[in-house]
Amino acid sequence: MNLTAMRARAREDLQDTDSENYRWTDDEVDGAIDRVVMEYSLHAPIEQQDDIATTDGDSELDISSLTGLLKIESVEFPIGEQPKYLQRFEYWAGSLYMTDTGDGNDARIRWLKKHTLGVSSTTIPAEHEEIIALGATGYLAMSASAYTVDRASIAGRHATINFKAWGKERLDRYGKKLKAISRTSRVVIRELYAEDA
């Protein structure tokens, strides 16, 4: 499912399908989706491995090619030792420094990457699309609840209560599903909910 399809799915779940009178703009829907994709990535990141050339006499590795980087897991250098020779390393301000200096040969970087959900492609497995939809619609419903507080509406005060209850239920399910698929050593765990129940 690409971004366009996920946006349509979110609007359908939110019953916001009248293009002449959308409650949420495309940017708002896409923003909620992007937030959830990041949170999903922190729980179930893409595991990557790349060989990057070292510089003779320098401990710094050029990792600018590692787009969507969330975390460096390990740096193997030199490659091919038994047991593996893993470097102690420091990652700071976008630069990676090994303990040892390079010799021009490759170092093997194992790292965790953010998922993407774009117009033409996605890295999110089909079986996890429901997680993205739950989170995005939950956040959007909670935002509508916050926005409609103290504002007159056709449905009166019940509109706010219903948005909040429905959004909270979606976010609860989202949180449980994220926990169920979480990688054993999570990158970062942060509070999912902006509002208390």
Coordinates of N, CA, C and O in Angstrom, one line a residue:
M1 N 0.9 -1.2 0.0 CA 0.0 0.0 0.0 C 0.9 1.2 0.0 O 1.8 1.4 0.9
N2 N 0.7 2.1 -0.9 CA 1.5 3.4 -1.0 C 0.8 4.5 -0.2 O -0.3 4.3 0.4
L3 N 1.4 5.7 -0.2 CA 0.9 6.8 0.6 C -0.5 7.2 0.2 O -1.4 7.4 1.0
T4 N -0.7 7.2 -1.1 CA -2.1 7.6 -1.6 C -3.1 6.6 -1.1 O -4.2 7.1 -0.7
A5 N -2.8 5.3 -1.2 CA -3.8 4.3 -0.7 C -4.0 4.4 0.8 O -5.1 4.2 1.3
M6 N -2.9 4.6 1.5 CA -3.0 4.7 3.0 C -3.8 6.0 3.4 O -4.6 5.9 4.3
R7 N -3.6 7.1 2.7 CA -4.4 8.3 3.0 C -5.9 8.0 2.7 O -6.7 8.4 3.6
A8 N -6.2 7.3 1.6 CA -7.6 7.0 1.3 C -8.2 6.1 2.4 O -9.3 6.2 2.8
R9 N -7.3 5.1 2.9 CA -7.8 4.2 3.9 C -8.1 4.9 5.2 O -9.1 4.7 5.9
A10 N -7.2 5.9 5.5 CA -7.4 6.6 6.8 C -8.7 7.5 6.7 O -9.5 7.5 7.6
R11 N -8.9 8.1 5.5 CA -10.1 8.9 5.3 C -11.4 8.0 5.4 O -12.4 8.4 6.0
E12 N -11.3 6.8 4.9 CA -12.4 5.9 4.9 C -12.7 5.5 6.4 O -13.9 5.6 6.8
D13 N -11.7 5.2 7.1 CA -11.9 4.8 8.5 C -12.5 6.0 9.3 O -13.2 5.8 10.3
L14 N -12.0 7.2 9.0 CA -12.5 8.4 9.7 C -13.8 8.9 9.2 O -14.3 9.9 9.7
Q15 N -14.4 8.3 8.1 CA -15.6 8.8 7.4 C -15.4 10.2 7.0 O -16.3 11.1 7.2
D16 N -14.3 10.5 6.4 CA -13.9 11.8 5.9 C -13.6 11.7 4.4 O -12.5 12.0 3.9
T17 N -14.6 11.3 3.6 CA -14.4 11.0 2.2 C -15.0 12.0 1.3 O -14.9 11.8 0.0
D18 N -15.7 13.0 1.8 CA -16.2 14.1 0.9 C -15.2 15.1 0.6 O -14.8 16.0 1.4
S19 N -14.6 14.9 -0.6 CA -13.5 15.8 -1.0 C -13.8 17.3 -1.1 O -12.9 18.1 -1.1
E20 N -15.1 17.6 -1.2 CA -15.5 19.0 -1.2 C -15.5 19.6 0.2 O -15.6 20.8 0.4
N21 N -15.5 18.7 1.2 CA -15.6 19.2 2.6 C -14.8 18.4 3.6 O -15.3 17.9 4.6
Y22 N -13.5 18.1 3.3 CA -12.7 17.3 4.2 C -12.5 18.0 5.5 O -12.4 19.2 5.6
R23 N -12.6 17.2 6.6 CA -12.3 17.7 7.9 C -10.8 17.9 8.1 O -10.3 18.9 8.7
W24 N -10.0 17.0 7.5 CA -8.5 17.0 7.6 C -7.9 17.3 6.2 O -8.4 16.7 5.3
T25 N -6.9 18.1 6.1 CA -6.3 18.4 4.8 C -5.4 17.2 4.5 O -5.1 16.4 5.4
D26 N -5.0 17.0 3.3 CA -4.0 16.0 2.9 C -2.7 16.1 3.7 O -2.2 15.1 4.1
D27 N -2.3 17.3 3.9 CA -1.1 17.5 4.7 C -1.2 17.0 6.1 O -0.3 16.4 6.7
E28 N -2.4 17.2 6.7 CA -2.6 16.7 8.1 C -2.7 15.2 8.1 O -2.1 14.6 9.0
V29 N -3.3 14.6 7.2 CA -3.4 13.1 7.1 C -2.0 12.6 6.9 O -1.6 11.6 7.6
D30 N -1.3 13.1 5.9 CA 0.1 12.7 5.6 C 1.0 12.9 6.8 O 1.9 12.0 7.1
G31 N 0.8 13.9 7.6 CA 1.6 14.2 8.8 C 1.4 13.1 9.8 O 2.4 12.6 10.5
A32 N 0.2 12.7 10.0 CA -0.2 11.7 11.0 C 0.4 10.4 10.5 O 1.0 9.6 11.3
I33 N 0.3 10.1 9.2 CA 0.9 8.8 8.7 C 2.4 8.8 8.9 O 3.0 7.8 9.3
D34 N 3.1 9.9 8.6 CA 4.5 10.0 8.7 C 4.9 9.8 10.2 O 5.9 9.1 10.5
R35 N 4.2 10.4 11.1 CA 4.5 10.2 12.5 C 4.4 8.7 12.9 O 5.3 8.2 13.6
V36 N 3.4 8.1 12.5 CA 3.2 6.7 12.8 C 4.3 5.8 12.1 O 4.8 4.9 12.7
V37 N 4.7 6.1 10.9 CA 5.7 5.4 10.2 C 7.0 5.5 11.0 O 7.7 4.5 11.2
M38 N 7.3 6.7 11.6 CA 8.5 6.8 12.4 C 8.4 6.0 13.7 O 9.3 5.3 14.1
E39 N 7.3 6.1 14.3 CA 7.1 5.3 15.6 C 7.2 3.8 15.3 O 7.8 3.0 16.0
Y40 N 6.6 3.4 14.2 CA 6.6 2.0 13.7 C 8.1 1.6 13.5 O 8.6 0.5 13.9
S41 N 8.8 2.5 12.9 CA 10.2 2.2 12.5 C 11.1 2.1 13.8 O 12.0 1.3 13.8
L42 N 10.8 2.8 14.8 CA 11.5 2.7 16.1 C 11.3 1.4 16.8 O 12.1 0.9 17.5
H43 N 10.1 0.8 16.5 CA 9.8 -0.5 17.1 C 10.2 -1.7 16.2 O 10.6 -2.8 16.7
A44 N 10.1 -1.5 14.9 CA 10.4 -2.6 14.0 C 11.2 -2.1 12.8 O 10.7 -2.0 11.7
P45 N 12.4 -1.6 13.0 CA 13.2 -1.0 12.0 C 13.7 -2.0 10.9 O 13.7 -3.2 11.2
I46 N 14.1 -1.5 9.8 CA 14.7 -2.3 8.7 C 16.2 -2.6 9.1 O 16.9 -1.6 9.5
E47 N 16.6 -3.8 9.1 CA 17.9 -4.2 9.5 C 18.8 -4.1 8.2 O 18.4 -4.8 7.2
Q48 N 19.8 -3.4 8.2 CA 20.7 -3.2 7.0 C 22.1 -3.6 7.3 O 22.5 -3.5 8.5
Q49 N 22.8 -3.9 6.2 CA 24.3 -4.1 6.4 C 25.0 -3.6 5.1 O 24.5 -3.8 4.0
D50 N 26.0 -2.7 5.3 CA 26.7 -2.1 4.2 C 28.2 -2.2 4.5 O 28.6 -2.0 5.7
D51 N 29.0 -2.4 3.5 CA 30.4 -2.3 3.6 C 30.9 -1.0 3.1 O 30.5 -0.5 2.0
I52 N 31.6 -0.2 3.9 CA 32.0 1.1 3.7 C 33.6 1.2 3.8 O 34.1 0.7 4.7
A53 N 34.2 1.8 2.8 CA 35.6 1.9 2.8 C 36.1 2.8 3.9 O 35.6 3.8 4.2
T54 N 37.2 2.3 4.5 CA 37.9 3.1 5.5 C 38.9 4.0 4.8 O 39.3 3.7 3.7
T55 N 39.4 4.9 5.5 CA 40.5 5.8 5.0 C 41.8 5.5 5.8 O 41.8 5.4 7.0
D56 N 42.8 5.2 5.0 CA 44.1 4.8 5.6 C 44.6 5.9 6.6 O 44.7 7.1 6.3
G57 N 44.8 5.5 7.9 CA 45.3 6.3 8.9 C 44.2 7.2 9.6 O 44.5 8.0 10.4
D58 N 42.9 7.0 9.3 CA 41.8 7.8 9.8 C 40.8 6.9 10.4 O 40.4 5.8 9.9
S59 N 40.3 7.2 11.6 CA 39.3 6.4 12.3 C 37.8 6.7 11.9 O 36.9 6.0 12.2
E60 N 37.6 7.8 11.1 CA 36.3 8.3 10.8 C 35.8 7.5 9.5 O 36.5 7.3 8.6
L61 N 34.5 7.1 9.6 CA 33.9 6.4 8.4 C 32.9 7.4 7.8 O 32.1 8.0 8.6
D62 N 32.8 7.5 6.5 CA 31.8 8.3 5.8 C 30.5 7.5 5.7 O 30.4 6.6 4.9
I63 N 29.6 7.8 6.5 CA 28.3 7.1 6.5 C 27.2 7.9 5.9 O 26.0 7.6 6.1
S64 N 27.5 8.9 5.1 CA 26.5 9.8 4.5 C 25.6 9.0 3.6 O 24.5 9.5 3.3
S65 N 26.0 7.8 3.1 CA 25.1 7.0 2.2 C 24.0 6.3 3.0 O 23.1 5.7 2.4
L66 N 24.1 6.2 4.3 CA 23.1 5.5 5.1 C 21.9 6.4 5.4 O 21.7 6.9 6.4
T67 N 21.1 6.5 4.4 CA 19.9 7.3 4.5 C 18.8 6.7 5.3 O 18.6 5.5 5.3
G68 N 18.1 7.5 6.1 CA 17.1 6.9 7.0 C 17.7 6.3 8.3 O 17.0 5.5 8.9
L69 N 18.9 6.6 8.6 CA 19.6 6.0 9.7 C 18.9 6.2 11.0 O 18.7 7.4 11.4
L70 N 18.7 5.2 11.8 CA 18.1 5.3 13.2 C 19.2 5.0 14.2 O 19.3 5.7 15.2
K71 N 20.0 3.9 13.9 CA 21.0 3.5 14.9 C 22.0 2.6 14.3 O 21.7 1.8 13.4
I72 N 23.3 2.8 14.7 CA 24.4 1.9 14.3 C 24.4 0.8 15.3 O 24.5 1.0 16.5
E73 N 24.3 -0.4 14.8 CA 24.3 -1.6 15.7 C 25.8 -2.1 15.9 O 26.1 -2.4 17.1
S74 N 26.6 -2.2 14.9 CA 27.9 -2.7 15.0 C 28.8 -2.3 13.9 O 28.3 -2.0 12.8
V75 N 30.1 -2.2 14.1 CA 31.1 -1.9 13.1 C 32.1 -3.0 13.1 O 32.8 -3.2 14.1
E76 N 32.2 -3.8 12.1 CA 33.1 -4.9 12.0 C 34.3 -4.5 11.1 O 34.2 -4.1 9.9
F77 N 35.5 -4.5 11.7 CA 36.7 -4.1 11.0 C 38.0 -4.6 11.8 O 38.1 -4.3 13.0
P78 N 38.8 -5.4 11.1 CA 38.7 -5.8 9.7 C 37.6 -6.9 9.5 O 37.3 -7.5 10.5
I79 N 37.1 -7.0 8.3 CA 36.1 -8.0 8.0 C 36.7 -9.3 7.8 O 37.8 -9.5 7.3
G80 N 36.0 -10.4 8.3 CA 36.4 -11.7 8.0 C 37.2 -12.4 9.1 O 37.6 -13.6 9.0
E81 N 37.4 -11.7 10.2 CA 38.1 -12.4 11.4 C 37.2 -13.4 12.0 O 36.0 -13.2 12.0
Q82 N 37.8 -14.4 12.6 CA 37.0 -15.4 13.4 C 37.6 -15.5 14.8 O 38.8 -15.9 14.9
P83 N 36.9 -15.1 15.9 CA 35.6 -14.5 15.8 C 35.6 -13.1 15.2 O 36.7 -12.6 15.1
K84 N 34.4 -12.6 14.9 CA 34.3 -11.3 14.3 C 35.0 -10.2 15.2 O 34.9 -10.3 16.4
Y85 N 35.7 -9.3 14.6 CA 36.4 -8.2 15.3 C 35.5 -7.0 15.2 O 35.4 -6.3 14.2
L86 N 34.8 -6.8 16.3 CA 33.8 -5.6 16.3 C 34.5 -4.4 17.0 O 35.1 -4.6 18.1
Q87 N 34.5 -3.3 16.3 CA 35.1 -2.1 16.8 C 34.2 -1.4 17.9 O 33.0 -1.5 17.8
R88 N 34.9 -0.8 18.9 CA 34.2 0.1 19.7 C 34.1 1.4 18.8 O 35.0 1.7 18.0
F89 N 32.9 2.1 18.9 CA 32.8 3.2 18.0 C 32.0 4.3 18.7 O 31.3 4.1 19.7
E90 N 32.1 5.5 18.2 CA 31.3 6.6 18.6 C 30.6 7.2 17.5 O 31.2 7.4 16.4
Y91 N 29.3 7.5 17.7 CA 28.5 8.1 16.6 C 28.1 9.5 17.2 O 27.4 9.5 18.2
W92 N 28.5 10.5 16.5 CA 28.2 11.9 17.0 C 28.0 12.8 15.9 O 28.8 12.9 15.0
A93 N 26.9 13.6 15.9 CA 26.6 14.6 15.0 C 26.8 14.2 13.5 O 27.3 14.8 12.7
G94 N 26.3 12.9 13.3 CA 26.3 12.4 11.9 C 27.6 11.8 11.5 O 27.8 11.4 10.3
S95 N 28.6 11.7 12.4 CA 29.9 11.1 12.1 C 30.1 9.9 12.9 O 29.7 9.8 14.1
L96 N 30.8 8.9 12.3 CA 31.1 7.6 13.0 C 32.6 7.5 13.1 O 33.3 7.6 12.1
Y97 N 33.0 7.2 14.3 CA 34.5 7.0 14.6 C 34.7 5.7 15.2 O 34.1 5.3 16.2
M98 N 35.7 4.9 14.6 CA 36.1 3.6 15.2 C 37.2 3.9 16.2 O 37.8 4.9 16.2
T99 N 37.4 2.9 17.0 CA 38.6 2.9 17.9 C 39.9 2.8 17.1 O 40.8 3.6 17.3
D100 N 39.9 1.9 16.2 CA 41.1 1.7 15.4 C 41.1 2.6 14.1 O 40.1 3.0 13.7
T101 N 42.3 2.8 13.6 CA 42.3 3.6 12.3 C 42.2 2.7 11.1 O 42.5 1.5 11.2
G102 N 41.7 3.2 10.0 CA 41.4 2.4 8.8 C 42.7 2.2 8.1 O 43.8 2.8 8.3
D103 N 42.6 1.3 7.1 CA 43.7 1.0 6.2 C 43.3 1.0 4.7 O 44.1 0.5 3.9
G104 N 42.2 1.5 4.4 CA 41.7 1.6 3.0 C 40.7 0.4 2.7 O 40.0 0.5 1.7
N105 N 40.7 -0.6 3.5 CA 39.8 -1.7 3.3 C 38.4 -1.4 3.9 O 38.3 -0.4 4.6
D106 N 37.4 -2.2 3.6 CA 36.1 -2.0 4.0 C 35.8 -2.3 5.5 O 36.5 -3.2 6.0
A107 N 34.9 -1.6 6.1 CA 34.4 -1.9 7.4 C 32.9 -2.3 7.1 O 32.3 -1.8 6.2
R108 N 32.4 -3.3 7.9 CA 31.0 -3.7 7.7 C 30.2 -3.1 8.8 O 30.4 -3.3 10.0
I109 N 29.2 -2.3 8.3 CA 28.3 -1.5 9.2 C 27.0 -2.3 9.3 O 26.3 -2.5 8.2
R110 N 26.5 -2.6 10.4 CA 25.1 -3.1 10.6 C 24.4 -2.0 11.3 O 24.8 -1.5 12.3
W111 N 23.2 -1.7 10.7 CA 22.5 -0.5 11.2 C 21.0 -0.7 11.0 O 20.5 -1.6 10.3
L112 N 20.2 0.2 11.7 CA 18.8 0.1 11.6 C 18.3 1.4 10.9 O 18.7 2.5 11.1
K113 N 17.3 1.1 10.0 CA 16.8 2.2 9.1 C 15.3 2.4 9.3 O 14.5 1.5 9.6
K114 N 14.9 3.7 9.0 CA 13.5 4.1 9.1 C 12.8 3.5 7.9 O 13.3 3.5 6.8
H115 N 11.6 3.1 8.1 CA 10.7 2.6 7.0 C 10.3 3.8 6.1 O 10.3 5.0 6.6
T116 N 9.8 3.6 4.9 CA 9.3 4.6 4.1 C 7.9 4.2 3.6 O 7.6 3.0 3.5
L117 N 7.1 5.2 3.4 CA 5.7 5.0 2.9 C 5.5 6.2 1.9 O 5.1 7.3 2.3
G118 N 5.9 5.9 0.6 CA 5.8 7.0 -0.4 C 4.7 6.8 -1.4 O 3.9 5.9 -1.3
V119 N 4.7 7.7 -2.3 CA 3.6 7.7 -3.4 C 3.8 6.5 -4.3 O 2.9 5.9 -4.7
S120 N 5.1 6.1 -4.5 CA 5.3 5.0 -5.5 C 5.7 3.7 -4.8 O 5.7 2.7 -5.4
S121 N 6.2 3.7 -3.5 CA 6.6 2.5 -2.9 C 6.6 2.6 -1.4 O 6.4 3.7 -0.8
T122 N 6.7 1.4 -0.8 CA 6.7 1.4 0.7 C 7.6 0.2 1.1 O 7.8 -0.8 0.4
T123 N 8.2 0.3 2.3 CA 8.9 -0.8 2.9 C 8.1 -1.5 4.0 O 8.6 -2.4 4.7
I124 N 6.9 -1.0 4.3 CA 6.0 -1.5 5.3 C 5.4 -2.8 4.8 O 4.8 -2.9 3.8
P125 N 5.6 -4.0 5.5 CA 5.0 -5.2 5.1 C 3.5 -5.1 5.1 O 2.9 -4.4 5.9
A126 N 2.9 -5.8 4.2 CA 1.4 -5.7 4.0 C 0.7 -6.1 5.3 O -0.4 -5.5 5.6
E127 N 1.2 -7.0 6.0 CA 0.6 -7.5 7.3 C 0.6 -6.4 8.4 O 0.0 -6.6 9.4
H128 N 1.4 -5.4 8.2 CA 1.5 -4.3 9.2 C 0.8 -3.0 8.8 O 0.9 -2.0 9.5
E129 N 0.2 -3.0 7.7 CA -0.5 -1.8 7.2 C -1.6 -1.4 8.2 O -1.9 -0.2 8.4
E130 N -2.2 -2.4 8.8 CA -3.3 -2.1 9.8 C -2.8 -1.3 11.0 O -3.4 -0.4 11.5
I131 N -1.5 -1.5 11.4 CA -0.9 -0.8 12.4 C -0.8 0.7 12.1 O -1.1 1.6 12.9
I132 N -0.3 1.0 10.8 CA -0.2 2.3 10.4 C -1.5 3.0 10.4 O -1.7 4.2 10.8
A133 N -2.5 2.4 9.8 CA -3.9 2.9 9.8 C -4.5 3.2 11.2 O -5.0 4.3 11.4
L134 N -4.3 2.3 12.1 CA -4.8 2.5 13.5 C -4.1 3.7 14.1 O -4.8 4.6 14.7
G135 N -2.8 3.8 14.0 CA -2.1 4.9 14.6 C -2.5 6.3 14.0 O -2.8 7.2 14.7
A136 N -2.5 6.3 12.7 CA -2.8 7.6 12.0 C -4.2 8.1 12.3 O -4.4 9.3 12.6
T137 N -5.1 7.2 12.2 CA -6.5 7.6 12.5 C -6.8 7.9 13.9 O -7.5 8.8 14.3
G138 N -6.1 7.2 14.8 CA -6.2 7.5 16.2 C -5.7 8.9 16.5 O -6.3 9.7 17.2
Y139 N -4.5 9.3 16.0 CA -3.9 10.6 16.2 C -4.8 11.7 15.6 O -5.0 12.8 16.2
L140 N -5.4 11.4 14.4 CA -6.2 12.4 13.7 C -7.5 12.6 14.5 O -8.0 13.8 14.7
A141 N -8.1 11.6 15.0 CA -9.3 11.7 15.8 C -9.0 12.5 17.1 O -9.8 13.3 17.5
M142 N -7.9 12.2 17.8 CA -7.6 12.9 19.0 C -7.3 14.4 18.7 O -7.7 15.3 19.5
S143 N -6.7 14.7 17.5 CA -6.5 16.1 17.1 C -7.9 16.8 16.9 O -8.0 18.0 17.3
A144 N -8.8 16.1 16.3 CA -10.1 16.7 16.1 C -10.8 16.9 17.4 O -11.5 17.9 17.6
S145 N -10.6 16.0 18.4 CA -11.2 16.1 19.7 C -10.7 17.4 20.4 O -11.4 18.2 20.9
A146 N -9.4 17.6 20.3 CA -8.7 18.8 20.9 C -9.2 20.1 20.2 O -9.5 21.1 20.9
Y147 N -9.4 20.0 18.9 CA -9.7 21.2 18.1 C -11.2 21.6 18.4 O -11.5 22.8 18.4
T148 N -12.1 20.6 18.6 CA -13.5 20.9 18.8 C -13.9 21.3 20.2 O -15.0 21.7 20.4
V149 N -13.0 21.2 21.2 CA -13.3 21.5 22.5 C -13.6 23.0 22.6 O -12.9 23.9 22.0
D150 N -14.7 23.4 23.2 CA -15.1 24.8 23.4 C -15.5 25.4 22.1 O -15.5 26.7 22.0
R151 N -15.8 24.6 21.1 CA -16.3 25.2 19.8 C -17.7 24.7 19.5 O -18.0 23.5 19.8
A152 N -18.6 25.5 19.0 CA -19.9 25.0 18.6 C -19.8 24.1 17.4 O -19.0 24.3 16.5
S153 N -20.6 23.0 17.5 CA -20.6 22.1 16.3 C -22.0 21.6 16.2 O -22.8 21.6 17.1
I154 N -22.4 21.0 15.0 CA -23.7 20.5 14.8 C -24.0 19.4 15.8 O -25.1 19.3 16.3
A155 N -23.0 18.6 16.1 CA -23.3 17.4 17.0 C -23.2 17.8 18.4 O -23.4 17.0 19.3
G156 N -22.8 19.0 18.7 CA -22.7 19.5 20.1 C -21.5 18.9 20.8 O -20.6 18.4 20.2
R157 N -21.6 18.8 22.1 CA -20.5 18.3 22.9 C -20.2 16.9 22.7 O -19.1 16.4 22.9
H158 N -21.1 16.1 22.2 CA -20.9 14.7 21.9 C -19.9 14.4 20.8 O -19.3 13.4 20.8
A159 N -19.8 15.3 19.9 CA -18.8 15.2 18.8 C -17.4 15.0 19.4 O -16.6 14.2 19.0
T160 N -17.0 15.9 20.3 CA -15.7 15.9 21.0 C -15.5 14.6 21.8 O -14.5 13.9 21.7
I161 N -16.5 14.2 22.5 CA -16.5 13.0 23.3 C -16.3 11.8 22.5 O -15.4 10.9 22.7
N162 N -17.0 11.7 21.4 CA -17.0 10.6 20.5 C -15.6 10.5 19.8 O -15.0 9.4 19.6
F163 N -15.1 11.6 19.3 CA -13.8 11.6 18.7 C -12.7 11.2 19.7 O -11.8 10.4 19.3
K164 N -12.8 11.7 20.9 CA -11.8 11.3 21.9 C -11.8 9.8 22.2 O -10.8 9.1 22.3
A165 N -13.0 9.3 22.5 CA -13.2 7.9 22.8 C -12.7 7.0 21.7 O -12.0 6.0 21.9
W166 N -13.2 7.3 20.5 CA -12.8 6.5 19.3 C -11.3 6.6 19.0 O -10.6 5.6 18.8
G167 N -10.7 7.8 19.1 CA -9.3 8.0 18.9 C -8.5 7.2 20.0 O -7.5 6.6 19.7
K168 N -8.9 7.3 21.2 CA -8.2 6.6 22.3 C -8.3 5.1 22.1 O -7.2 4.4 22.3
E169 N -9.4 4.6 21.7 CA -9.5 3.1 21.5 C -8.6 2.7 20.3 O -7.9 1.7 20.4
R170 N -8.5 3.5 19.3 CA -7.6 3.2 18.1 C -6.1 3.3 18.6 O -5.3 2.4 18.3
L171 N -5.8 4.3 19.4 CA -4.4 4.4 19.9 C -4.0 3.3 20.8 O -2.9 2.8 20.9
D172 N -5.0 2.8 21.6 CA -4.7 1.7 22.5 C -4.4 0.4 21.7 O -3.5 -0.3 22.0
R173 N -5.2 0.2 20.7 CA -5.0 -1.0 19.8 C -3.7 -0.8 19.1 O -2.9 -1.8 19.0
Y174 N -3.4 0.4 18.6 CA -2.1 0.6 18.0 C -0.9 0.3 18.9 O 0.0 -0.3 18.5
G175 N -1.0 0.8 20.1 CA 0.1 0.6 21.1 C 0.3 -0.9 21.3 O 1.5 -1.4 21.4
K176 N -0.7 -1.7 21.5 CA -0.6 -3.1 21.7 C 0.0 -3.8 20.5 O 0.8 -4.7 20.6
K177 N -0.4 -3.4 19.3 CA 0.1 -4.0 18.1 C 1.6 -3.7 17.9 O 2.4 -4.5 17.5
L178 N 2.0 -2.4 18.2 CA 3.4 -2.1 18.2 C 4.2 -2.9 19.1 O 5.3 -3.4 18.8
K179 N 3.7 -3.1 20.3 CA 4.4 -3.8 21.4 C 4.6 -5.3 20.9 O 5.7 -5.9 21.1
A180 N 3.6 -5.8 20.2 CA 3.6 -7.2 19.8 C 4.7 -7.4 18.7 O 5.3 -8.5 18.6
I181 N 5.0 -6.4 17.9 CA 5.9 -6.6 16.8 C 7.3 -6.0 17.1 O 8.2 -6.0 16.2
S182 N 7.5 -5.5 18.3 CA 8.7 -4.8 18.6 C 9.9 -5.7 18.5 O 9.9 -6.8 18.9
R183 N 11.0 -5.1 17.9 CA 12.3 -5.7 17.8 C 12.8 -5.9 19.3 O 12.5 -5.1 20.1
T184 N 13.5 -7.0 19.5 CA 14.0 -7.3 20.9 C 14.7 -6.1 21.5 O 14.5 -5.7 22.6
S185 N 15.7 -5.6 20.8 CA 16.4 -4.4 21.3 C 15.9 -3.2 20.5 O 16.4 -2.9 19.5
R186 N 14.9 -2.5 21.1 CA 14.3 -1.4 20.5 C 15.3 -0.2 20.4 O 16.1 0.0 21.2
V187 N 15.1 0.6 19.3 CA 15.9 1.8 19.1 C 15.6 2.8 20.2 O 16.5 3.2 20.9
V188 N 14.4 3.2 20.3 CA 13.9 4.2 21.2 C 12.5 3.8 21.6 O 11.7 3.4 20.7
I189 N 12.1 3.9 22.8 CA 10.7 3.8 23.2 C 10.3 5.1 23.8 O 10.9 5.6 24.7
R190 N 9.3 5.7 23.2 CA 8.8 7.0 23.7 C 7.3 6.9 23.9 O 6.6 6.0 23.4
E191 N 6.8 7.8 24.7 CA 5.3 7.8 25.0 C 4.6 8.1 23.7 O 4.9 8.9 22.9
L192 N 3.6 7.2 23.4 CA 2.8 7.3 22.2 C 1.7 8.4 22.2 O 1.3 8.9 21.2
Y193 N 1.2 8.6 23.4 CA 0.0 9.5 23.5 C 0.3 10.9 24.0 O 1.0 11.0 25.0
A194 N -0.2 11.8 23.2 CA 0.0 13.2 23.6 C -0.9 13.6 24.7 O -0.7 14.6 25.4
E195 N -2.0 12.9 24.8 CA -3.0 13.3 25.8 C -3.3 12.2 26.7 O -3.2 11.0 26.4
D196 N -3.7 12.5 27.9 CA -4.1 11.5 28.9 C -5.6 11.1 28.6 O -6.3 11.9 27.9
A197 N -5.9 9.9 29.0 CA -7.3 9.5 28.8 C -8.3 10.4 29.5 O -7.9 10.9 30.6

